[in-house]
XYZ file of C-alpha atoms in Angstrom:
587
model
C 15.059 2.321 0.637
C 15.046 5.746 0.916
C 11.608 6.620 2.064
C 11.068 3.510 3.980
C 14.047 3.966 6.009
C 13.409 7.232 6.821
C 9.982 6.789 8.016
C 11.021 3.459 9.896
C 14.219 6.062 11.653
C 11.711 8.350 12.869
C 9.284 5.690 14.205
C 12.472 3.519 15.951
C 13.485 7.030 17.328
C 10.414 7.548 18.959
C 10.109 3.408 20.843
C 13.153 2.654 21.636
C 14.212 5.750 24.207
C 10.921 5.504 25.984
C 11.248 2.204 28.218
C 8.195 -0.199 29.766
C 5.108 -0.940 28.318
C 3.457 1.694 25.850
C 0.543 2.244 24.010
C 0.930 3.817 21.036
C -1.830 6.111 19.827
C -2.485 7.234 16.139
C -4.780 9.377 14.219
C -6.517 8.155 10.632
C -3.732 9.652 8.627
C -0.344 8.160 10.591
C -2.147 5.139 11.187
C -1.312 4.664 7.471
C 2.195 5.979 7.760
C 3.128 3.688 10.412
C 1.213 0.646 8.975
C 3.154 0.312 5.845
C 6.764 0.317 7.453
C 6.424 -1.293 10.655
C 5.010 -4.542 11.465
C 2.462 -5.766 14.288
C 5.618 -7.978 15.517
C 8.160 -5.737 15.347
C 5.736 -2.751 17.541
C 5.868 -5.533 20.173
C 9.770 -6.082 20.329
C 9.890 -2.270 20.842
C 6.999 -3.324 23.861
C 4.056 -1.759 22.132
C 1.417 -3.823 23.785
C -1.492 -1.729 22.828
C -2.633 0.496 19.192
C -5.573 2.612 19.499
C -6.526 5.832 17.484
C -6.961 9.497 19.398
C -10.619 9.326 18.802
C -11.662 6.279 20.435
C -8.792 7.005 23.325
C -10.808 10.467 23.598
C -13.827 8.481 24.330
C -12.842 5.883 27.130
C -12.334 7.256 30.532
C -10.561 3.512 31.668
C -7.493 4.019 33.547
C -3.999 2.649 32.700
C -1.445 4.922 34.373
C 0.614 1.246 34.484
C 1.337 2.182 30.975
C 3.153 5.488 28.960
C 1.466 6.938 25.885
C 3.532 7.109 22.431
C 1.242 10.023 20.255
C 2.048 9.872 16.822
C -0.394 12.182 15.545
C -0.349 14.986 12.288
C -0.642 18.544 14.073
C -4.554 19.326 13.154
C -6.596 21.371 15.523
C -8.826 18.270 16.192
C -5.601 16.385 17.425
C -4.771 19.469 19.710
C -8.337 19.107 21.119
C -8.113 15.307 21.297
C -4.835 15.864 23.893
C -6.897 18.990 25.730
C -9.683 16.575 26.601
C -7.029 13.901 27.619
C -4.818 16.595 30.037
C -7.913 16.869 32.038
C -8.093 13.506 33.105
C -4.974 11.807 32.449
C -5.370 8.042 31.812
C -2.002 7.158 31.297
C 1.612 7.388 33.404
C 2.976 9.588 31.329
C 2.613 11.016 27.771
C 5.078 11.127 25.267
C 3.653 13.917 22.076
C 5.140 13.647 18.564
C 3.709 15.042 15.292
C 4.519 14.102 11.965
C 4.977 18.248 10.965
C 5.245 22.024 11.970
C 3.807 22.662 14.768
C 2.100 26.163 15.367
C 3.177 28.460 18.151
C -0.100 28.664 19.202
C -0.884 24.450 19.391
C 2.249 24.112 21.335
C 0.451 27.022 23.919
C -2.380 25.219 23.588
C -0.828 22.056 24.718
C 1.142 23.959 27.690
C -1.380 25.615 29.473
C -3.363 22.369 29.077
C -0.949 20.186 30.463
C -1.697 21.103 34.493
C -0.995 17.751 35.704
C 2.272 17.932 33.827
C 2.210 14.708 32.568
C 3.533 15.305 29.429
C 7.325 14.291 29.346
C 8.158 15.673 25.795
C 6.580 17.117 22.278
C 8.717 16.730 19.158
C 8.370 16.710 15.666
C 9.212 13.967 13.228
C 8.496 14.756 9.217
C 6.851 11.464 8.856
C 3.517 13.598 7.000
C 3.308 10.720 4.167
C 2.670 7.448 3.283
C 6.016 5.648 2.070
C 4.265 2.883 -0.203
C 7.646 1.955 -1.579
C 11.265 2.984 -1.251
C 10.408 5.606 -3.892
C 7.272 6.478 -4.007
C 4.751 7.977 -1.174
C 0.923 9.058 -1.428
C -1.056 11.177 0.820
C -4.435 9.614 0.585
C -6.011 12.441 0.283
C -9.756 12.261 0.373
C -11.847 14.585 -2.035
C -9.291 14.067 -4.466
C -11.352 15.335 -7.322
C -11.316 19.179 -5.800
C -7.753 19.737 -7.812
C -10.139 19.358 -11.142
C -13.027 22.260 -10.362
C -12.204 25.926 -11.047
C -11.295 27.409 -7.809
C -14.472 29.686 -7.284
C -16.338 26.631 -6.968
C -14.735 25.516 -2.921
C -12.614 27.354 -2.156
C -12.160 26.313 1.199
C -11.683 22.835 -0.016
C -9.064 23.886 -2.904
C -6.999 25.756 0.607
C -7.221 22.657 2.590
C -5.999 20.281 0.028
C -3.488 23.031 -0.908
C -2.177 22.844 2.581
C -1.994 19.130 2.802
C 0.209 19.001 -0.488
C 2.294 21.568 1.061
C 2.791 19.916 4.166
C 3.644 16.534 2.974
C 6.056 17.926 -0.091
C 7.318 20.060 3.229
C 7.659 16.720 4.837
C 9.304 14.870 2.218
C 12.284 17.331 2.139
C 12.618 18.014 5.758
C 13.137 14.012 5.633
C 15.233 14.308 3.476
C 17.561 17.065 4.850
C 17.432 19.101 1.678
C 15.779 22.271 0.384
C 14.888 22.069 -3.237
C 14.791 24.661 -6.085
C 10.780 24.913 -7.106
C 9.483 24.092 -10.646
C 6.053 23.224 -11.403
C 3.857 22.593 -14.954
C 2.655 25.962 -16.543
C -0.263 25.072 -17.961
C -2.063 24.025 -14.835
C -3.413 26.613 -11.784
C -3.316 24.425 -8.965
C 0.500 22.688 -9.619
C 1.684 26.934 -9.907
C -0.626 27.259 -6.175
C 0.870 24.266 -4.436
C 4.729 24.940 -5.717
C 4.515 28.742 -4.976
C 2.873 27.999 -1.354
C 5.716 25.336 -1.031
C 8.332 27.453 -1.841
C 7.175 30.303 0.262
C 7.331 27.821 3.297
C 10.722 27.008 2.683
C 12.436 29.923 1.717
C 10.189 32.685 3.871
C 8.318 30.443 6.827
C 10.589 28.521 7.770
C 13.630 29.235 6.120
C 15.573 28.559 9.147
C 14.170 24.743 9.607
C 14.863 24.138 5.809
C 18.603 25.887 5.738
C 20.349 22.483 5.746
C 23.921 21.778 4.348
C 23.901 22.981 0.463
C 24.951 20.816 -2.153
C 26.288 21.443 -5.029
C 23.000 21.306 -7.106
C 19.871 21.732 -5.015
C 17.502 19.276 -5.189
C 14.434 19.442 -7.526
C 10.650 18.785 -6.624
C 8.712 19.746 -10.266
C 4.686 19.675 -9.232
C 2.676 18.514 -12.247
C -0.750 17.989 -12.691
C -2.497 14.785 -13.528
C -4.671 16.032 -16.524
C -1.410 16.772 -18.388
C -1.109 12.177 -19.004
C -4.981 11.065 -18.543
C -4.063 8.646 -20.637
C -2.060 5.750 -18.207
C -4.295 5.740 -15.494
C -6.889 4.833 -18.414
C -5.242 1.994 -19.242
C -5.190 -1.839 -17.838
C -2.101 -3.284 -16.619
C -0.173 -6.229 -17.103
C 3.051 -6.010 -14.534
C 2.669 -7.874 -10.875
C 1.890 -5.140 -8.585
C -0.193 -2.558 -11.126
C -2.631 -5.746 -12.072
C -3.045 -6.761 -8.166
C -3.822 -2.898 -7.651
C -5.923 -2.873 -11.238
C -8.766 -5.768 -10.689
C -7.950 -6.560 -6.680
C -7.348 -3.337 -5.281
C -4.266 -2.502 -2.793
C -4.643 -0.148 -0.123
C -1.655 1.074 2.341
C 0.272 -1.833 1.057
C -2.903 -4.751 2.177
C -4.588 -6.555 -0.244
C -8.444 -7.508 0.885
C -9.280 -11.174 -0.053
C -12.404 -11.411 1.550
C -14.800 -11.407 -1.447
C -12.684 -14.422 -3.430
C -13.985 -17.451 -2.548
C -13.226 -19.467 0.703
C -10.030 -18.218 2.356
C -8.709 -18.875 5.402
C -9.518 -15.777 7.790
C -5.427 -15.546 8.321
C -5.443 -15.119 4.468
C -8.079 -12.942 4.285
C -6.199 -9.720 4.248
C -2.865 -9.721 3.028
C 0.150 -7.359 3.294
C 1.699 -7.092 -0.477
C 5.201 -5.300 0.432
C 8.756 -5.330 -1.314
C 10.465 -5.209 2.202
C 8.463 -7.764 4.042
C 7.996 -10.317 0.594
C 10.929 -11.454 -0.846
C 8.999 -12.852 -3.971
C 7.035 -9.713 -4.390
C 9.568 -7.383 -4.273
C 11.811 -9.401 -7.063
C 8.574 -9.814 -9.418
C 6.374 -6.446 -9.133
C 7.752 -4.914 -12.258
C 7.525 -8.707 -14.074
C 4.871 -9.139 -16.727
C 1.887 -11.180 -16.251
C 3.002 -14.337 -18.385
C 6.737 -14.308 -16.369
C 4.824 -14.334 -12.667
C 2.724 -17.438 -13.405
C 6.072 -19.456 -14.189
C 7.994 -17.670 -11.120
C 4.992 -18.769 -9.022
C 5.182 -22.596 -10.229
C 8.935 -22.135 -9.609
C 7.786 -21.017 -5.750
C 5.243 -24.035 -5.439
C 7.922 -26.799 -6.936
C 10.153 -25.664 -4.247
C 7.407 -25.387 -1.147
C 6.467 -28.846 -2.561
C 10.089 -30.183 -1.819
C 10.069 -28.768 1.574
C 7.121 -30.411 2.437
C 7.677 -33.528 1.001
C 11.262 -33.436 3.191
C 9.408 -32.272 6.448
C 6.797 -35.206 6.055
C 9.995 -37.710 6.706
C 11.167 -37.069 9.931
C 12.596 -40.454 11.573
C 14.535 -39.470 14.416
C 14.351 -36.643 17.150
C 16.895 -34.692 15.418
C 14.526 -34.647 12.431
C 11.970 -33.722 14.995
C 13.817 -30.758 16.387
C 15.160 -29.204 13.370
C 11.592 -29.665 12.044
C 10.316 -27.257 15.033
C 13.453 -24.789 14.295
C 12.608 -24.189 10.745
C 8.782 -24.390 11.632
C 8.094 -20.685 11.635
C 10.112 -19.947 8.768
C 7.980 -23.002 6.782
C 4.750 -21.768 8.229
C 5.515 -18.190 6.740
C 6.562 -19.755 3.216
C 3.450 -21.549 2.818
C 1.451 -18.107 3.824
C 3.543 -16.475 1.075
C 2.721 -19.238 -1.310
C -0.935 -19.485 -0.720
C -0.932 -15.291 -1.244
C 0.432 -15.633 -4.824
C -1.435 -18.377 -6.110
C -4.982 -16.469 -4.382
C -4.210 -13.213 -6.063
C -3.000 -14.984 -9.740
C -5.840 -17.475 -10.076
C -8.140 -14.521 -9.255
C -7.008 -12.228 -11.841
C -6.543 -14.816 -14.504
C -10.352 -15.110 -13.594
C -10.891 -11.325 -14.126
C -8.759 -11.320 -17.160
C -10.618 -14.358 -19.113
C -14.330 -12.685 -17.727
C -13.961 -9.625 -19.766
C -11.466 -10.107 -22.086
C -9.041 -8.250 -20.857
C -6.453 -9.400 -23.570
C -8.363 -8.409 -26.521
C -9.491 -4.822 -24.781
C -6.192 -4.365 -23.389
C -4.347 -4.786 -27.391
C -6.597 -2.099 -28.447
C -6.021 0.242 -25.186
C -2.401 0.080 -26.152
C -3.007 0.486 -30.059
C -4.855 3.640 -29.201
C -1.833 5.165 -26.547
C 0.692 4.555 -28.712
C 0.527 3.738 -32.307
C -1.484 5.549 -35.450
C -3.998 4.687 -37.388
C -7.162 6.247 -36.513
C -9.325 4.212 -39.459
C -8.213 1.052 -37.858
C -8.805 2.509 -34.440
C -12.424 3.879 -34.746
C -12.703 -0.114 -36.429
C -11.430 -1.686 -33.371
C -13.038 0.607 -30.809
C -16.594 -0.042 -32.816
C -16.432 -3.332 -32.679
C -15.497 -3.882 -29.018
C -18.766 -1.803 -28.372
C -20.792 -4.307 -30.367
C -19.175 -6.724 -27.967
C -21.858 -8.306 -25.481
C -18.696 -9.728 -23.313
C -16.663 -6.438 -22.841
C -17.840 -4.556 -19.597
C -19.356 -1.282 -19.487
C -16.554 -0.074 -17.808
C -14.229 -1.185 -20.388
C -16.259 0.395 -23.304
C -16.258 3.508 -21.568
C -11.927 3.950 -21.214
C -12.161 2.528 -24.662
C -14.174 5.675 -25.926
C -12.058 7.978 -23.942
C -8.880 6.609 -24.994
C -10.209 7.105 -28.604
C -10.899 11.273 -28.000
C -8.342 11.695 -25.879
C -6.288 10.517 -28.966
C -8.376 11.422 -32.071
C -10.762 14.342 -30.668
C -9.430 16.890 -33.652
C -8.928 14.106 -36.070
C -12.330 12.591 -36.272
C -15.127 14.886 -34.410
C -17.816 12.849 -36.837
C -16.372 9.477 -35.441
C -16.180 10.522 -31.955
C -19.657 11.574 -32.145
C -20.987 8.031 -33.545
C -18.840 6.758 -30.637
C -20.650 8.997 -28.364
C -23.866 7.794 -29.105
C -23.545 4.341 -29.233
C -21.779 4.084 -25.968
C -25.220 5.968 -24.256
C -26.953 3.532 -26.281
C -25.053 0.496 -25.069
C -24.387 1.229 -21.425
C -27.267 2.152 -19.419
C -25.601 2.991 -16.547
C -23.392 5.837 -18.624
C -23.251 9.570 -17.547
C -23.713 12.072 -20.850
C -21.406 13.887 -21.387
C -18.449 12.497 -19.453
C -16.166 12.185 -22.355
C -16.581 15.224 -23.304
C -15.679 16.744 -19.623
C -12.465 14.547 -20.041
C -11.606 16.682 -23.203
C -12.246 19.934 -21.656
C -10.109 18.377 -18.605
C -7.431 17.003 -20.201
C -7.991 17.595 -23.986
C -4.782 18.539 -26.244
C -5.371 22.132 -25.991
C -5.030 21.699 -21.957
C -1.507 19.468 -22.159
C 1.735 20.837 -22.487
C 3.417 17.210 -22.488
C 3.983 15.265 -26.040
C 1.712 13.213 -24.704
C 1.835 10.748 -27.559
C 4.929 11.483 -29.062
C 4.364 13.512 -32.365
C 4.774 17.185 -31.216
C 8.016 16.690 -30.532
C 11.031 16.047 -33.260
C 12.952 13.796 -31.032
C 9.830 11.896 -29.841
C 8.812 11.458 -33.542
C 11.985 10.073 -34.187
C 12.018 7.446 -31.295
C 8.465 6.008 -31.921
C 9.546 5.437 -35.536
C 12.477 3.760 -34.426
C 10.538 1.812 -31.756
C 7.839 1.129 -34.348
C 10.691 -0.708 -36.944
C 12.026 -2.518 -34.415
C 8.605 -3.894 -32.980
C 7.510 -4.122 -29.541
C 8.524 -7.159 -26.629
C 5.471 -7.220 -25.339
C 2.316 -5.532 -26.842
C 0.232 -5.235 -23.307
C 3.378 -3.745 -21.742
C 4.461 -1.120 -24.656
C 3.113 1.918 -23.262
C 4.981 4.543 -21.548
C 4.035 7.498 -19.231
C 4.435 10.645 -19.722
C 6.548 11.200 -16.805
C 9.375 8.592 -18.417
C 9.642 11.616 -20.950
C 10.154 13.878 -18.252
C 12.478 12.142 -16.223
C 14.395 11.691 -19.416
C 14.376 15.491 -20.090
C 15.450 16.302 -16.554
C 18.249 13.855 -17.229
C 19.307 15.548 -20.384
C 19.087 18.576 -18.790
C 16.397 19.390 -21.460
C 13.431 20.333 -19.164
C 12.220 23.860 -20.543
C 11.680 26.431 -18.364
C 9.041 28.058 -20.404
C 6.574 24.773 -19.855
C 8.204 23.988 -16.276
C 8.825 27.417 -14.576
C 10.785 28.137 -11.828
C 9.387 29.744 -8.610
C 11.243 32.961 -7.139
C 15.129 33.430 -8.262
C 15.890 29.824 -7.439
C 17.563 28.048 -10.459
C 19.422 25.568 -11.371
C 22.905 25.348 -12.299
C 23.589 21.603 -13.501
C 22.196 18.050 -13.153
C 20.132 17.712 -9.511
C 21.321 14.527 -7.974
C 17.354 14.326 -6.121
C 14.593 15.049 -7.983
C 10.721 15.093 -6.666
C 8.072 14.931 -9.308
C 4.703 15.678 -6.954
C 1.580 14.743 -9.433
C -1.565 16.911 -8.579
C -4.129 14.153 -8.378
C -2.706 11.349 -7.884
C 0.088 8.547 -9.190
C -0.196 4.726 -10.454
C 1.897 1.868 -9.966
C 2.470 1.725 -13.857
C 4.843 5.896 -13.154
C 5.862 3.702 -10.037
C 7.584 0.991 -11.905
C 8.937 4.002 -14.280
C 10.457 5.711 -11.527
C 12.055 2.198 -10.175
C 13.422 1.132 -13.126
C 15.052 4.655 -13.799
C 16.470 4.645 -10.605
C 18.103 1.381 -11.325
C 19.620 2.607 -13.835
C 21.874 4.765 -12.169
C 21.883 7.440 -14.162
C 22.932 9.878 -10.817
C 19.968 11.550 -10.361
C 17.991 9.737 -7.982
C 14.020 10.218 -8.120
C 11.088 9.985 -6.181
C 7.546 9.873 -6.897
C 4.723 11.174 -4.995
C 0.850 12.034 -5.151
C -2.244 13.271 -3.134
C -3.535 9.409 -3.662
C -2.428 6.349 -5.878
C -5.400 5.967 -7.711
C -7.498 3.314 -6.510
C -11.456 2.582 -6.201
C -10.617 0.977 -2.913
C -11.356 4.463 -1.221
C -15.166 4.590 -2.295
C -17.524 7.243 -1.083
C -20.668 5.056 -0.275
C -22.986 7.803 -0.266
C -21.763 8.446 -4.096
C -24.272 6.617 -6.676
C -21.933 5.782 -8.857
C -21.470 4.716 -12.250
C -18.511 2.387 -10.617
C -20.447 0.994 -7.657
C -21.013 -2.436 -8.944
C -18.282 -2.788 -10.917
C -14.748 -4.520 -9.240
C -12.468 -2.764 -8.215
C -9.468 -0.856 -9.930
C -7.206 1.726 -10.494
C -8.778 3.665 -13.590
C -12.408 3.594 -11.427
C -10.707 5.960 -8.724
C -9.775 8.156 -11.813
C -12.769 7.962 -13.382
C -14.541 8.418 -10.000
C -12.781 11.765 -9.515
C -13.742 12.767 -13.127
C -17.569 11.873 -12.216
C -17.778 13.737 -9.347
C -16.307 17.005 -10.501
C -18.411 16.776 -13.685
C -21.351 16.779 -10.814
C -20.597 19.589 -8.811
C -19.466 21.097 -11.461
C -22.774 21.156 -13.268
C -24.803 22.036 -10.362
C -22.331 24.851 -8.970
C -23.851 28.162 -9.694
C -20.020 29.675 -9.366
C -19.388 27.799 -12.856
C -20.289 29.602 -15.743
């Protein structure tokens, strides 16, 4: 809860003091933030009667001075001129200013002098700079995700500005929170040392006073990582409730578009797929494919048996209690009707390229040996007229990611016949992958066989065989939670920042993944959490990756294919292979 409810305080704080009718007015980013904690309903108990963003409010000169303005707004300079041009002319009673971070001196002159109809009641700010997805784990959809892969001569303008928006929601997060961390971050990668020395110079120079809260104990943790150090899970297809939906539907800020699946009734059309507002979801998101589609049959049987008891109503006390329970009925057969849409269209996806057979060698190649009997199994998929182009490319980079010192011959036949197979394949996008996220770039025991302990466990793991073999993958960041734990994380691969250590376990710890999370280190972090070990975690990344977020002026290899998880990844990898071969910066 703990993200959720903070984000939901901040939002309650800023409705329920302000009486009357409101409009509340958002910008692109906190129209996100809001979105996944509050509800359309619950805006109008707090008598929200009206959501509109800055820039279309900018542009309409209408009059409503019947009603106050609610700004929820991050504290860009575009915002700042958004309110300038609104002080001029005010359209509304009065104006009520918060900002989800810091606020410059200088905006808050800007704002002051602008303000000569002094209609502007209060400015405040409320650390609500992220997007809570889950009660541990927030995003920042960050667009131009793929900048944290090019060297930093390329933009580096764009490299500062995504900087700063890491910084300011990791800022956030804590402030939030109420805790100032100690600063670790993933030695091997530029950008993770950039963002945690910027963060920690905000917290312990900037604004030291704003972060000097209560000290614990231990301090808190945030350790910034990169995603190149585990290319390997967002690779990979999923097979748990809420990774799948996000794999071959596609969620976005917690909705699920249904619009391209057959015929749908428009209030079905776009759904919202949350553990606090679905009472099935949130008990089956971490369940495996095979256990949903008996939960949902259990779901049906019982809507069945409510129907079947609301079709005999006899008497006007049947009648009423019929109308009593109506909305509650209505919004079970919404929820049912959701499930069944999203299941029957992925068992469709699943049985239209194969997904079973490519998904048993996807795990073979993340976590077992054997690269004879890989290069076999990855060869033959190719020959496969049914898989997907899509699917034969992860397969390939699954296989060098895994084998690329092994078997350079192999990898090369793979090479080839993959540009001979799949028309639509970029050369020499493997290859950037390696020289991404190849072994010599990791630091992680990515696979489990640097590490003595590691070697030990998959042996043990291996004898005792597997539950399921589409779920027996882990992420890399199960290892590190683990180490953290264990109080095993090295300081020579995970630095601190300044003369801010650690004595003893942290009770919070913030793992902050350069380039984005998936709901497969999600379900890691829930499950750990669960376990109450005493160290609670959160995860958090500049996007969870998702092809939802497409760039339609981007010919892409992905355009025509659905949508999923690994595409985002792979979409990211694409375009900084582009620039990156075009910049005249790179040498």
């Amino acid at each position: 809860m703990v993200l959720i409810s903070a984000v939901r305080d901040y939002i309650s704080r800023m409705l329920q003091d302000i009486s009357g009718m409101k409009v509340l007015i958002l910008d692109s980013d906190t129209v996100s933030i809001v979105s996944v904690v509050y509800s359309q309903s619950e805006l109008l108990q707090k008598e929200v009667f009206l959501v509109e963003l800055v820039d279309s409010i900018s542009m309409s000169k209408e009059s409503m001075s019947h009603l106050k303005a609610v700004y929820f707004l991050r504290p860009t300079s575009e915002n700042i001129q958004h309110l300038r041009r609104q002080f001029v002319s005010p359209r509304f009673g009065e104006y009520h200013l918060f900002f989800s971070n810091i606020l410059k001196d200088t905006q808050i002159h800007i704002l002051a002098d602008s303000d000569e109809q002094e209609v502007v009641q209060q400015v405040q700010e409320f650390y609500a700079d992220f997007v809570a997805i889950d009660p541990f784990h927030f995003t920042l959809n960050m667009s131009s995700n793929h900048i944290y892969m090019l060297p930093a001569v390329v933009d580096p303008s764009g490299l500062q500005y995504y900087c700063d928006r890491v910084v300011d929601g990791i800022g956030a997060i804590f402030l939030a929170l109420k805790r100032r961390p100690v600063v670790r971050y993933q030695r091997t990668s530029d950008i993770a040392k950039r963002i945690a020395q910027e963060t920690s110079k905000l917290m312990y120079q900037q604004e030291s006073g704003l972060f000097d809260f209560r000290r614990t104990e231990v301090s808190p943790l945030l350790l910034v990582v990169d995603r190149r150090d585990d290319p390997v899970t967002p690779l990979l297809n999923q097979w748990t409730y809420q990774a799948m939906v996000h794999e071959l539907i596609g969620i976005q800020d917690n909705k699920v578009d249904l619009k391209n699946i057959g015929k749908i009734p428009k209030d079905q059309q776009d759904v919202v797929l949350s553990s606090e507002q679905d009472a099935f979801f949130k008990a089956n998101m971490y369940e495996n494919f095979g256990d949903i589609g008996m939960n949902i049959k259990k779901m049906v049987d019982e809507f069945q048996q409510i129907s079947k008891s609301n079709q005999n109503i006899l008497t006007v006390e049947d009648m009423a209690k019929f109308v009593d329970n109506y909305p509650e009925y209505r919004k079970m057969h919404g929820n049912v009707s959701k499930h069944v849409t999203m299941v029957t269209e992925m068992s469709k996806i699943v049985e239209e390229r194969k997904l079973m057979l490519v998904s048993q060698t996807e795990q073979e190649l993340a976590c077992n040996g054997g690269q004879v009997a890989a290069f076999e199994a990855v060869t033959n998929l190719l020959n496969d007229e049914s898989v997907s182009d899509i699917d034969r490319l992860r397969l390939v980079m699954l296989y060098a990611l895994r084998y690329e010192k092994e078997s350079p011959v192999q990898l090369m036949q793979l090479f080839n016949k993959l540009a001979s197979q799949s028309a639509k394949y970029k050369p020499g996008l493997v290859q950037f992958l390696l020289k991404q996220a190849g072994v010599d770039k990791r630091i992680g025991d990515l696979y489990g066989n640097r590490d003595l302990l590691n070697i030990a466990r998959n042996m043990a793991r291996g004898l005792k065989g597997v539950e399921n073999v589409y779920t027996q993958h882990q992420p890399l960041l199960f290892q590190t939670m683990e180490s953290i734990n264990k109080g095993r994380l090295r300081d020579v691969d995970y630095p601190f920042i300044g003369n801010h250590f650690q004595q003893g376990r942290p009770q919070d710890v913030v793992i902050f993944i350069v380039g984005g999370t998936t709901y497969e280190e999600a379900r890691a972090v829930a499950l750990q959490n669960a376990s109450n070990s005493g160290i609670r975690f959160i995860l958090g990344g500049s996007v969870v990756l998702n092809s939802k977020r497409r760039n339609a002026s981007f010919p892409s290899y992905f355009a025509q294919e659905s949508y999923s998880t690994n595409y985002r990844f792979l979409k990211d990898l694409e375009e900084a292979q582009r620039i990156n071969r075009t910049s005249p910066n790179v040498v």
